mmCIF file of N, CA and C in Angstrom:
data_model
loop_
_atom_site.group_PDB
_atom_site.id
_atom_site.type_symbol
_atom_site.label_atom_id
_atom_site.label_comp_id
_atom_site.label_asym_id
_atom_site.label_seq_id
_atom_site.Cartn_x
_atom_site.Cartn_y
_atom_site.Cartn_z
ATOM 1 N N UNK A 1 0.842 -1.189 0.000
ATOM 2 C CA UNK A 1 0.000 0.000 0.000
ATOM 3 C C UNK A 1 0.885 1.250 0.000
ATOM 4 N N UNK A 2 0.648 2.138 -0.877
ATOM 5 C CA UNK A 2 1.553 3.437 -1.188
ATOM 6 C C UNK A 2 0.825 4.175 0.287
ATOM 7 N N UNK A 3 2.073 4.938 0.877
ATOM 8 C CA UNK A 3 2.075 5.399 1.735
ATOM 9 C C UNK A 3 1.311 7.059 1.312
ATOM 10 N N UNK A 4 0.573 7.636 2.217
ATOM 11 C CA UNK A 4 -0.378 8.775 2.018
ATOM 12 C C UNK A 4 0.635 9.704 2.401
ATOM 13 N N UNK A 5 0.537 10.774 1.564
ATOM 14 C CA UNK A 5 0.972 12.334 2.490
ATOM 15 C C UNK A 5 -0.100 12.962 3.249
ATOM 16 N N UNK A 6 -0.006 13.550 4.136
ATOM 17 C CA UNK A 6 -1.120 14.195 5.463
ATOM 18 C C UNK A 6 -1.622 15.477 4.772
ATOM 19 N N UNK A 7 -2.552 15.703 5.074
ATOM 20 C CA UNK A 7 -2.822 16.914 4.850
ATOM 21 C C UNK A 7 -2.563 17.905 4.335
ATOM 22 N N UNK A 8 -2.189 18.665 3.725
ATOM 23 C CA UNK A 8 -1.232 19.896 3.513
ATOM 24 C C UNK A 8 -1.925 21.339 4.183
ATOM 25 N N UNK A 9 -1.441 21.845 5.226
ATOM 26 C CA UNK A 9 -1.670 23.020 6.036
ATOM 27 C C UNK A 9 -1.476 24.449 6.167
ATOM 28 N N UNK A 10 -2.094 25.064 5.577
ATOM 29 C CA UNK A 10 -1.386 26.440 5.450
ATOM 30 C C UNK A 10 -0.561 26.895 6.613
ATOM 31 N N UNK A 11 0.290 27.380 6.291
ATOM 32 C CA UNK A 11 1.292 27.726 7.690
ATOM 33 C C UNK A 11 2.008 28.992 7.462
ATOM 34 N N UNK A 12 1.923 30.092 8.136
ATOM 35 C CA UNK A 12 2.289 31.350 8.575
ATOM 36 C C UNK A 12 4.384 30.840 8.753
ATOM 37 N N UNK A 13 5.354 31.053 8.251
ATOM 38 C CA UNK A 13 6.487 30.543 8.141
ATOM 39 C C UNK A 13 7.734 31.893 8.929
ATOM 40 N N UNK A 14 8.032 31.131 10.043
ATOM 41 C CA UNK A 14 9.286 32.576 10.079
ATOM 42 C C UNK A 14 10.581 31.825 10.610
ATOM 43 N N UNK A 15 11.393 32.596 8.999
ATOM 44 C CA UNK A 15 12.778 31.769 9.527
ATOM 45 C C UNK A 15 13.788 33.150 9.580
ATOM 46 N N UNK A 16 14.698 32.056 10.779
ATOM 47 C CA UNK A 16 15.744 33.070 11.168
ATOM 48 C C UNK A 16 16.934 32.538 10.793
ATOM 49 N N UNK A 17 17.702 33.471 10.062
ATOM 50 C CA UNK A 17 19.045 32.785 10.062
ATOM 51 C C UNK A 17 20.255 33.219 10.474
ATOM 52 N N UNK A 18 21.160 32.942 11.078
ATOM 53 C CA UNK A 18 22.182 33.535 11.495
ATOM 54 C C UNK A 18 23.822 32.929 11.261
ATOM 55 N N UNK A 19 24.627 33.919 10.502
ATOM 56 C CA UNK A 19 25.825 32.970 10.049
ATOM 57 C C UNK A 19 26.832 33.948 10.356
ATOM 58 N N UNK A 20 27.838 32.705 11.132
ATOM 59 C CA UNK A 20 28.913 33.447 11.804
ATOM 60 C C UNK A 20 30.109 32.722 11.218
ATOM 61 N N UNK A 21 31.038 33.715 10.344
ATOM 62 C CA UNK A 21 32.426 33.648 9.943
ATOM 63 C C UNK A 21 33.389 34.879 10.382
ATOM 64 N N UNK A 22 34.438 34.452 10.455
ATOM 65 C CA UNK A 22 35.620 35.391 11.481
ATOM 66 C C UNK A 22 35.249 36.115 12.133
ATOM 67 N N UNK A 23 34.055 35.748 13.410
ATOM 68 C CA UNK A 23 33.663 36.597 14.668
ATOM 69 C C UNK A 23 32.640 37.130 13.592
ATOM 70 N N UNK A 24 32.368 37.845 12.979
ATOM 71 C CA UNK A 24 30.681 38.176 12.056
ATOM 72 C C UNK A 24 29.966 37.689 11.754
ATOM 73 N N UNK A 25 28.463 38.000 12.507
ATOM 74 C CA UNK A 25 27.515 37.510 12.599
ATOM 75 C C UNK A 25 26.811 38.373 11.561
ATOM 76 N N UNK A 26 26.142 37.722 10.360
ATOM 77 C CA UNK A 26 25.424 38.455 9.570
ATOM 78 C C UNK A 26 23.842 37.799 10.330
ATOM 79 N N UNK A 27 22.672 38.300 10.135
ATOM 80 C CA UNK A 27 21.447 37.765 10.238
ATOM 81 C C UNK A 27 20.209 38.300 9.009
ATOM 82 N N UNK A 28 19.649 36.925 8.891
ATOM 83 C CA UNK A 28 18.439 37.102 7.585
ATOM 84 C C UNK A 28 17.187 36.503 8.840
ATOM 85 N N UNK A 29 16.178 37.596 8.390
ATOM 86 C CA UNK A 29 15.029 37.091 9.071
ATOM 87 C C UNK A 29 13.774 37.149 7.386
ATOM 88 N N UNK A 30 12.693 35.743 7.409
ATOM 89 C CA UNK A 30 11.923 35.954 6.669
ATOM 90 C C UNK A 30 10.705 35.668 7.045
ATOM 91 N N UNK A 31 9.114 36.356 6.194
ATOM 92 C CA UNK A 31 8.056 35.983 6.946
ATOM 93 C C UNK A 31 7.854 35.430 5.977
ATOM 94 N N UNK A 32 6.871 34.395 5.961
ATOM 95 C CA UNK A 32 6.479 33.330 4.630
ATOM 96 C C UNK A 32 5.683 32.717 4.501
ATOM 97 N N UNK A 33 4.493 32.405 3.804
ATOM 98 C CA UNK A 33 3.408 31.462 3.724
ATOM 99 C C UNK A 33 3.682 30.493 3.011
ATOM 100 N N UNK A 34 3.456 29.220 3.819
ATOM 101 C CA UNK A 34 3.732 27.563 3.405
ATOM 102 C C UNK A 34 2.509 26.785 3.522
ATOM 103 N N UNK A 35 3.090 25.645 2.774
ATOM 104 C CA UNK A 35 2.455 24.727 3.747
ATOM 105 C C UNK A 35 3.448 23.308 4.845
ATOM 106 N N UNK A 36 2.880 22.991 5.444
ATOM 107 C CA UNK A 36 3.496 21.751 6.210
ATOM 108 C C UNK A 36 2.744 20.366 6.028
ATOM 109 N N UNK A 37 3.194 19.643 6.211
ATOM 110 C CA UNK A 37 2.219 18.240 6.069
ATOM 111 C C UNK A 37 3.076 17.308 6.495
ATOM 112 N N UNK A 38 2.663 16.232 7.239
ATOM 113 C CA UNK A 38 3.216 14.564 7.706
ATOM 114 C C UNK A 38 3.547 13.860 6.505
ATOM 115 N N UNK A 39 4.368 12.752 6.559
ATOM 116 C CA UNK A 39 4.256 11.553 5.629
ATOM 117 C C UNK A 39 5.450 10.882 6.509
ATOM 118 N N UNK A 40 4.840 9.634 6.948
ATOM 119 C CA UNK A 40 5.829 8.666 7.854
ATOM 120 C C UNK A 40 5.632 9.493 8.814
ATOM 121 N N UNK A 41 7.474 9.060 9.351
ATOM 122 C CA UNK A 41 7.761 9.638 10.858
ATOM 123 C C UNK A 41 8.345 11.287 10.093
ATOM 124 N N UNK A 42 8.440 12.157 9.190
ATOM 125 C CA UNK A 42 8.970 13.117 8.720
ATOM 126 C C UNK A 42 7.582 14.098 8.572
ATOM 127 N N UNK A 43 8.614 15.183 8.900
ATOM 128 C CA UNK A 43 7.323 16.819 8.916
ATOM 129 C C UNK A 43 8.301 17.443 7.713
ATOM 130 N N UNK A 44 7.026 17.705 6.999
ATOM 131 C CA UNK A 44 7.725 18.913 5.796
ATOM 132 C C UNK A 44 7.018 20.518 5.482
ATOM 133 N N UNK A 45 7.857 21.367 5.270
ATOM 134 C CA UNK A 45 7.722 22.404 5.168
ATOM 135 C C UNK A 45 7.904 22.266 3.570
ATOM 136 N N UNK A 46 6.848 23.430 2.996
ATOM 137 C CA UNK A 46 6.951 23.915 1.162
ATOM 138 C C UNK A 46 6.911 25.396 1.463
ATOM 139 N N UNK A 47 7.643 26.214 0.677
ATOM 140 C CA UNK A 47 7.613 27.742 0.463
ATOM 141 C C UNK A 47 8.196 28.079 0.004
ATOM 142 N N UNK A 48 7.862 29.466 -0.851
ATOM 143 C CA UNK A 48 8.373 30.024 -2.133
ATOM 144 C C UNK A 48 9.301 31.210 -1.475
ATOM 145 N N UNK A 49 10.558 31.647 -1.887
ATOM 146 C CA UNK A 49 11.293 32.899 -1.907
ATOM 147 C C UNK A 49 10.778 33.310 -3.338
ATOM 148 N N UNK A 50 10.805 34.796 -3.082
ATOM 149 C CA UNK A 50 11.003 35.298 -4.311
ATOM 150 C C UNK A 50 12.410 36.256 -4.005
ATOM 151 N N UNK A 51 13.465 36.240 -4.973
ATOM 152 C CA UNK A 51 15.317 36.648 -5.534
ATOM 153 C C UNK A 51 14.614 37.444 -6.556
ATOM 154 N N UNK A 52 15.792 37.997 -6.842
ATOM 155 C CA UNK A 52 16.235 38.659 -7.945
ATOM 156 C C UNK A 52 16.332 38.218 -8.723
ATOM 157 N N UNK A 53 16.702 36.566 -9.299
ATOM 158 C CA UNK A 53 16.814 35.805 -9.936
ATOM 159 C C UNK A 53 15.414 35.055 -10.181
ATOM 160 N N UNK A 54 14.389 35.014 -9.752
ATOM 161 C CA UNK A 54 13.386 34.750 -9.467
ATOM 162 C C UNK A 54 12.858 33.665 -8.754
ATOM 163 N N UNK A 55 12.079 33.186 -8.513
ATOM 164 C CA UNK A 55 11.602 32.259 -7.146
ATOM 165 C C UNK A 55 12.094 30.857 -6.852
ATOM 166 N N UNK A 56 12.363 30.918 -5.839
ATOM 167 C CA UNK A 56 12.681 29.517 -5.232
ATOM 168 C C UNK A 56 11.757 28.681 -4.326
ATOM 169 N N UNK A 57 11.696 27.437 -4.857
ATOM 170 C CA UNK A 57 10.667 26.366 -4.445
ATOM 171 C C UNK A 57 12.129 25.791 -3.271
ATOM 172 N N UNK A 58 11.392 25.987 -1.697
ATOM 173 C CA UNK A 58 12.043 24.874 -0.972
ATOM 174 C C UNK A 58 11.345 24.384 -0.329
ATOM 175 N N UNK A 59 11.914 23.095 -0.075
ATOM 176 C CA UNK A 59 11.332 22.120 0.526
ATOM 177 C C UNK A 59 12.056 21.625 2.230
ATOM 178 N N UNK A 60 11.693 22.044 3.297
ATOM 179 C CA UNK A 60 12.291 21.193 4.300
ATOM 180 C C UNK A 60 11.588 20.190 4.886
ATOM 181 N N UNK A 61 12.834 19.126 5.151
ATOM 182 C CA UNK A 61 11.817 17.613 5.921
ATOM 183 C C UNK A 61 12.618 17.394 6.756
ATOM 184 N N UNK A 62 12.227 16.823 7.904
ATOM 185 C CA UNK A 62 12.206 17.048 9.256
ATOM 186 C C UNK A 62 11.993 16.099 9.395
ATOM 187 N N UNK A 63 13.341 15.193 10.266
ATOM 188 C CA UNK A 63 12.884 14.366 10.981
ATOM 189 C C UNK A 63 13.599 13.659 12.082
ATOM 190 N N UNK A 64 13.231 13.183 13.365
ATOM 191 C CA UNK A 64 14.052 12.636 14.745
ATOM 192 C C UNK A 64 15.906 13.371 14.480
ATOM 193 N N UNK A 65 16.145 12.353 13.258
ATOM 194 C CA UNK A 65 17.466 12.520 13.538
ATOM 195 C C UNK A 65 18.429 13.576 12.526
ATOM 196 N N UNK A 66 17.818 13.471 11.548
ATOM 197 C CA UNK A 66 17.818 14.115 9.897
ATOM 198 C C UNK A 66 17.179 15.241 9.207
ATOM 199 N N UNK A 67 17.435 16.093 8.830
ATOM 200 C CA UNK A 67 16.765 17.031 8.055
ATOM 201 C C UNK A 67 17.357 17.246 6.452
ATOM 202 N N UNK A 68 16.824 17.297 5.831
ATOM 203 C CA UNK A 68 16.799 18.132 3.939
ATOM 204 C C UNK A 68 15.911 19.168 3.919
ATOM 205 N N UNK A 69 17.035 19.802 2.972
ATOM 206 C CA UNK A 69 16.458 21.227 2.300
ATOM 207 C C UNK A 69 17.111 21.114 0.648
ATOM 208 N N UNK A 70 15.655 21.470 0.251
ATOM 209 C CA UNK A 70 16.176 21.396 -1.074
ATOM 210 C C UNK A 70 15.539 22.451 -1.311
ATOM 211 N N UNK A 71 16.142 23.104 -2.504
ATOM 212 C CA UNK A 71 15.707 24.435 -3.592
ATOM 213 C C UNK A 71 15.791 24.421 -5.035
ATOM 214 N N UNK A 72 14.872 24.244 -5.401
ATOM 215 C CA UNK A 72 14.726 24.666 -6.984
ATOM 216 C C UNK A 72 13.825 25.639 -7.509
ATOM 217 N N UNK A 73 14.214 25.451 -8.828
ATOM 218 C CA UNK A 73 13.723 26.795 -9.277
ATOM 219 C C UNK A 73 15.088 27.993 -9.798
ATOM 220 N N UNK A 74 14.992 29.168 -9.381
ATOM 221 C CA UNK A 74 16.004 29.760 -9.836
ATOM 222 C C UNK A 74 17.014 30.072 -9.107
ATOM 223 N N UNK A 75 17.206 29.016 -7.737
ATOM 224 C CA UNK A 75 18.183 28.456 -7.228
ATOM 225 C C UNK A 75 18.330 27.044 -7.088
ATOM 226 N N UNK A 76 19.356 26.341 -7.564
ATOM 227 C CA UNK A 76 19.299 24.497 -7.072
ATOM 228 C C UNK A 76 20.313 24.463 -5.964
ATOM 229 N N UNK A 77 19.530 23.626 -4.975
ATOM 230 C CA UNK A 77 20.837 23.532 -4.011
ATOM 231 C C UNK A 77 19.921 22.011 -3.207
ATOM 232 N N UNK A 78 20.852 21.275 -2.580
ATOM 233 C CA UNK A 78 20.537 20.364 -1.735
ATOM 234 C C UNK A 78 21.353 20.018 -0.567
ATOM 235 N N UNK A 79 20.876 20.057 0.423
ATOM 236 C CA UNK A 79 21.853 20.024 1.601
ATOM 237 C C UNK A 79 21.090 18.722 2.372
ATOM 238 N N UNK A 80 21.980 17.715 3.260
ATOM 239 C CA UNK A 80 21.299 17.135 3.714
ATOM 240 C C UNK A 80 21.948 17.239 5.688
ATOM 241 N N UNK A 81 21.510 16.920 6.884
ATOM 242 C CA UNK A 81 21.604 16.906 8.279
ATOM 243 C C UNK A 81 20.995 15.803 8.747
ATOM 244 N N UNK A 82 22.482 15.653 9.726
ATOM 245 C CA UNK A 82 22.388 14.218 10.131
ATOM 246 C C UNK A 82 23.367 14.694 11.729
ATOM 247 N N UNK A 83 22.540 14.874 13.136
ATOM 248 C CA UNK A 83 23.694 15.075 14.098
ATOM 249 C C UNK A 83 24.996 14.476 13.765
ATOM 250 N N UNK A 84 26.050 15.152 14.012
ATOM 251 C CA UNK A 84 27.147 14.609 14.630
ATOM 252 C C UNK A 84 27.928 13.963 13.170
ATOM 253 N N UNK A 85 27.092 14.054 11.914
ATOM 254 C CA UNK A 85 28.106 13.595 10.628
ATOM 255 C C UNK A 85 27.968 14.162 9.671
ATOM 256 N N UNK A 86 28.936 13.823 8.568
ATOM 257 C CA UNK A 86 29.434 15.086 8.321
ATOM 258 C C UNK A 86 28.454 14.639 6.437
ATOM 259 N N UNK A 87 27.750 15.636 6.071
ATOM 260 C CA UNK A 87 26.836 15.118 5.080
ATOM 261 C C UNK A 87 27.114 15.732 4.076
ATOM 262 N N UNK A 88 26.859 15.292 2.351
ATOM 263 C CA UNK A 88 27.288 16.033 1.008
ATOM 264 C C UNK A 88 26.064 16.608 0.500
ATOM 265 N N UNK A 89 26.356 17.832 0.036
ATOM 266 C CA UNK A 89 25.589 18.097 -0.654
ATOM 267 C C UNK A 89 25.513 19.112 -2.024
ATOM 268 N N UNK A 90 24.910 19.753 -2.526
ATOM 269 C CA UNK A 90 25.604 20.408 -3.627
ATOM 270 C C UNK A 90 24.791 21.789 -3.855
ATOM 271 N N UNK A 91 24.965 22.599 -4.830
ATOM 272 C CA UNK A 91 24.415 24.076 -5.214
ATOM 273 C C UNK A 91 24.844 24.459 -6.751
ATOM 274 N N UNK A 92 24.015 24.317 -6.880
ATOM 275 C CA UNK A 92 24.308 24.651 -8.838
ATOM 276 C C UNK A 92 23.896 26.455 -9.460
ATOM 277 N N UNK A 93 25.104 26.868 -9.564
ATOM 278 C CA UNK A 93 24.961 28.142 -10.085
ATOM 279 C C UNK A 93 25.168 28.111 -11.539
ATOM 280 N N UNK A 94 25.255 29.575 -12.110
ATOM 281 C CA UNK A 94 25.292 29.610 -13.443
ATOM 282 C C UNK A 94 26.922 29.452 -13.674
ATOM 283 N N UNK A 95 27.740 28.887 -12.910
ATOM 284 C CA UNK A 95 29.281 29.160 -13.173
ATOM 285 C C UNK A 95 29.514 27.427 -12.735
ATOM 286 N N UNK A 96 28.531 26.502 -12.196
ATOM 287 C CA UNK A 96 28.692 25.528 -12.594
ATOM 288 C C UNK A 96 28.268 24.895 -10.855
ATOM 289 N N UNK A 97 28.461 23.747 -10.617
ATOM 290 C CA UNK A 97 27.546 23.196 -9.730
ATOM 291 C C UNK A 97 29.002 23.028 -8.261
ATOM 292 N N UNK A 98 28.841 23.305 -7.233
ATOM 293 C CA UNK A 98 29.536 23.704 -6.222
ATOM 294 C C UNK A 98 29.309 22.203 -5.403
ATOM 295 N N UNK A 99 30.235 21.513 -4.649
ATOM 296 C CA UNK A 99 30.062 20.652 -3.396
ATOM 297 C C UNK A 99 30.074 21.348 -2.187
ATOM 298 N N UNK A 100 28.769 21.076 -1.802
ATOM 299 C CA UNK A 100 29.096 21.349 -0.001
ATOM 300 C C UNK A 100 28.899 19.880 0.917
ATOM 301 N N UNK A 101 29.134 20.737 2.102
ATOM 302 C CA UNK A 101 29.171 19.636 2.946
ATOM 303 C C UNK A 101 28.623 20.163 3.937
ATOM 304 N N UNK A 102 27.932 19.206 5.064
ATOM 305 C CA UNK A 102 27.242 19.723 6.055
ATOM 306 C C UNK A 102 27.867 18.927 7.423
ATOM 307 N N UNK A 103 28.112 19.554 8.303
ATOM 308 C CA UNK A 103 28.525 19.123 9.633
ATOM 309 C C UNK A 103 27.700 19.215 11.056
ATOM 310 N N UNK A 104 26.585 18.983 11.028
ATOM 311 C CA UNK A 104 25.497 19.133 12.034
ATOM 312 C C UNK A 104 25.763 18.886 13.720
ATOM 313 N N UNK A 105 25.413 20.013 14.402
ATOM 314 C CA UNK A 105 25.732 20.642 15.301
ATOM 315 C C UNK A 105 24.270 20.027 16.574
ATOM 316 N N UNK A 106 23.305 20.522 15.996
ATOM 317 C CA UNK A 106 22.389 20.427 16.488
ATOM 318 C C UNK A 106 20.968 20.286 15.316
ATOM 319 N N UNK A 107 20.258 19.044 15.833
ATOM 320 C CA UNK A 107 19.110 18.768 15.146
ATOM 321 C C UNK A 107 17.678 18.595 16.077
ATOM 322 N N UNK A 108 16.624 19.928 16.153
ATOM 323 C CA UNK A 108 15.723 19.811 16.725
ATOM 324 C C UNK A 108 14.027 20.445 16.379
ATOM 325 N N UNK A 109 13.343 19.186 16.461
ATOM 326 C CA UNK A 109 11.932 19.476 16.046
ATOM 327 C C UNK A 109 11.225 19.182 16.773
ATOM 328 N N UNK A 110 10.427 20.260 17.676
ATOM 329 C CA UNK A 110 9.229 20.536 18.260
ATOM 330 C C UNK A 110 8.041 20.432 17.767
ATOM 331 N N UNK A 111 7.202 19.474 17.915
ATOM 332 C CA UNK A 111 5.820 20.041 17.207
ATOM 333 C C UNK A 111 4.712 20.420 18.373
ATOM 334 N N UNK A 112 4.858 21.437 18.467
ATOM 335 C CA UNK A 112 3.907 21.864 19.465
ATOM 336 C C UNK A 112 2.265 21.554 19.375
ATOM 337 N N UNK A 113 1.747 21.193 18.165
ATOM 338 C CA UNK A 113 0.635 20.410 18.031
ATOM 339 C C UNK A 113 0.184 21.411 17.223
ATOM 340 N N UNK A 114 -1.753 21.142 17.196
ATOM 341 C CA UNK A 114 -2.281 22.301 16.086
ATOM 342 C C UNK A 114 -1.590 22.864 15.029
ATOM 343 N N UNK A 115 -0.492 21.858 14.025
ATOM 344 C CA UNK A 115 0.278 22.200 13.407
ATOM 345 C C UNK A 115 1.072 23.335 13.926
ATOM 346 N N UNK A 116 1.820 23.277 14.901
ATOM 347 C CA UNK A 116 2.723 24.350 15.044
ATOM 348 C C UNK A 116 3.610 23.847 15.389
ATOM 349 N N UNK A 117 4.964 24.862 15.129
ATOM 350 C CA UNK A 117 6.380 23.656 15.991
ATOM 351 C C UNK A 117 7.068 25.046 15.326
ATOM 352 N N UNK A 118 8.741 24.239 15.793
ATOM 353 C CA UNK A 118 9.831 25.167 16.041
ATOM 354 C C UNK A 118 10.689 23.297 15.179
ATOM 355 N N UNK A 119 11.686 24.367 14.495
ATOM 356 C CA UNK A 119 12.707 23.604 13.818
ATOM 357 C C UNK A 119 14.381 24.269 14.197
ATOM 358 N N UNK A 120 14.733 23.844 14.890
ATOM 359 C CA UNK A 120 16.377 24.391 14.843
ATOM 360 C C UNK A 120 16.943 23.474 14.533
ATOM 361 N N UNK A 121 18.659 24.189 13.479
ATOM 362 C CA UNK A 121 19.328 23.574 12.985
ATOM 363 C C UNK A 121 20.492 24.189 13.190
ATOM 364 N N UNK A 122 21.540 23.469 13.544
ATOM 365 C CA UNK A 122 22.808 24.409 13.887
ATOM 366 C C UNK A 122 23.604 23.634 13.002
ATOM 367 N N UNK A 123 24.612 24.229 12.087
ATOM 368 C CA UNK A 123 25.720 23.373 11.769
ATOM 369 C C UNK A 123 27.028 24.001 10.980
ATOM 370 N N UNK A 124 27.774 23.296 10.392
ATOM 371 C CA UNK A 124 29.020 24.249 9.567
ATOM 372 C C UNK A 124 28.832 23.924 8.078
ATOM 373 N N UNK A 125 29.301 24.744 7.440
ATOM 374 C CA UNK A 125 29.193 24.985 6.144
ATOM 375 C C UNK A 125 30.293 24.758 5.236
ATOM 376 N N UNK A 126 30.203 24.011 4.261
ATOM 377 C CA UNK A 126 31.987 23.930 3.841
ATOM 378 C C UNK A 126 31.515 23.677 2.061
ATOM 379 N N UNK A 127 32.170 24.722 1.680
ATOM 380 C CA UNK A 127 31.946 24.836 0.212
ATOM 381 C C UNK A 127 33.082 24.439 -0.558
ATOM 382 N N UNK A 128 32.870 23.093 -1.072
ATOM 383 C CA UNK A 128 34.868 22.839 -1.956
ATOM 384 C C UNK A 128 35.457 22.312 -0.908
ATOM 385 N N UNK A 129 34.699 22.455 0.085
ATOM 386 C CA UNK A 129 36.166 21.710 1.202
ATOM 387 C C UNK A 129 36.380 23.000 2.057
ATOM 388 N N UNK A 130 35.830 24.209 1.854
ATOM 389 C CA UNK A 130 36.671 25.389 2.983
ATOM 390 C C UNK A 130 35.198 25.736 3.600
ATOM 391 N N UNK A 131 35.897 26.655 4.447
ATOM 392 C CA UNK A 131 34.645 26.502 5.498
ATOM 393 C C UNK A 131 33.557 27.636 5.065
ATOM 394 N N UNK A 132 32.789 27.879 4.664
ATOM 395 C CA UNK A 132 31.678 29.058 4.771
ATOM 396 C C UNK A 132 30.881 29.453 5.823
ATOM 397 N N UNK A 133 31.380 29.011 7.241
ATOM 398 C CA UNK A 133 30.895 29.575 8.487
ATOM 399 C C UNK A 133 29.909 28.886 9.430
ATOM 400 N N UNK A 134 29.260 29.126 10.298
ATOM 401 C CA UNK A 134 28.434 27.759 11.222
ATOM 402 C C UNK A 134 27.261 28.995 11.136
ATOM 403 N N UNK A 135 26.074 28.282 10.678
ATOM 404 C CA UNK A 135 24.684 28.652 10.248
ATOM 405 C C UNK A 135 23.817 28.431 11.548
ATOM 406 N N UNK A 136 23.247 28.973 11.872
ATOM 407 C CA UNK A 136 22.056 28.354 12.914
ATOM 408 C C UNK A 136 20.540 28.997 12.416
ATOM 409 N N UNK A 137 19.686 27.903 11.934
ATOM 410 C CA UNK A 137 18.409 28.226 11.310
ATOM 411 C C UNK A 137 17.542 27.778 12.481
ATOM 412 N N UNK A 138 16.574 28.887 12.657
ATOM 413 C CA UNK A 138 15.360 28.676 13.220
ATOM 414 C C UNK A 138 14.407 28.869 12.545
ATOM 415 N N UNK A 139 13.474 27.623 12.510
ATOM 416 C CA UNK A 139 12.010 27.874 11.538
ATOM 417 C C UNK A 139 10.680 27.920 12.508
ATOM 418 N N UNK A 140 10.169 28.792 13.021
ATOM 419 C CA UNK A 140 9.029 28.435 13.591
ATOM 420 C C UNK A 140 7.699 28.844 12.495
ATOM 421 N N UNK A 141 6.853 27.366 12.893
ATOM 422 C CA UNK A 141 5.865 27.705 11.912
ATOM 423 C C UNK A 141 4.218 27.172 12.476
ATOM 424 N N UNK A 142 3.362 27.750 12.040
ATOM 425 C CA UNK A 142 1.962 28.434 12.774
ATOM 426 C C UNK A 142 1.352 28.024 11.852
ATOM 427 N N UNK A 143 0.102 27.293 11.935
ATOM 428 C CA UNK A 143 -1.341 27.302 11.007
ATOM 429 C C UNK A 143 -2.031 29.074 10.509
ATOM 430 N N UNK A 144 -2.367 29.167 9.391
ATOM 431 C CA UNK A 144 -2.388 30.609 8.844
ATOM 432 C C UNK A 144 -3.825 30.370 8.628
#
């Protein structure tokens, strides 16, 4: 029996991001309308950026031990989180497709119920092999 996806939920989306390289802390805050929905033991988030380049479809999934984020559209990128190891992933620009790597710090999902919850993700960033700085994403997200 093919496994069902849950519901899909409108959800009020606010992510925080914060990335620290040589002592500088830059910060991005965004507000965003998604949706969220179950399938298995994994929670996923859908929502659109709109760039300069024009919109990006991402996807985050959430789960106990693991998280993915993927982006397409008129950004490709895939990152994957796993506590404590060290994970591949990639980013395709117009100058050609980049390796990263992910080193996960901290992996945590709250679901506070009534579709709501909190997602933190802490980890390091390594583009080619060098470091691009330790990220800490917070997603909290709300029924809209």
């Amino acid at each position: 029996m093919a496994e069902e996806v849950g519901h899909q939920m409108p959800v009020k989306i606010h992510l925080k991001t914060t990335i620290t390289q040589d002592r500088e802390n830059e910060k991005y805050e965004l507000m965003l309308l998604g949706e969220y929905y179950q399938k298995g033991d994994a929670a996923f988030l859908k929502y659109n950026e709109e760039l300069e380049e024009g919109t990006v479809h991402t996807i985050v999934k959430m789960s106990e031990e693991s998280a993915v984020i993927l982006r397409s559209g008129a950004l490709k990128m895939r990152l994957g989180f796993h506590k404590d190891v060290e994970k591949n992933g990639s980013y395709e620009s117009p100058y050609g497709t980049f390796l990263l790597s992910t080193k996960t710090k901290k992996i945590e999902h709250k679901n506070i119920g009534n579709n709501e919850g909190q997602f933190l993700l802490t980890y390091d960033l390594m583009m080619q092999g060098a470091s691009s700085g330790k990220y800490e994403m917070l997603i909290t997200y709300k029924e809209a």
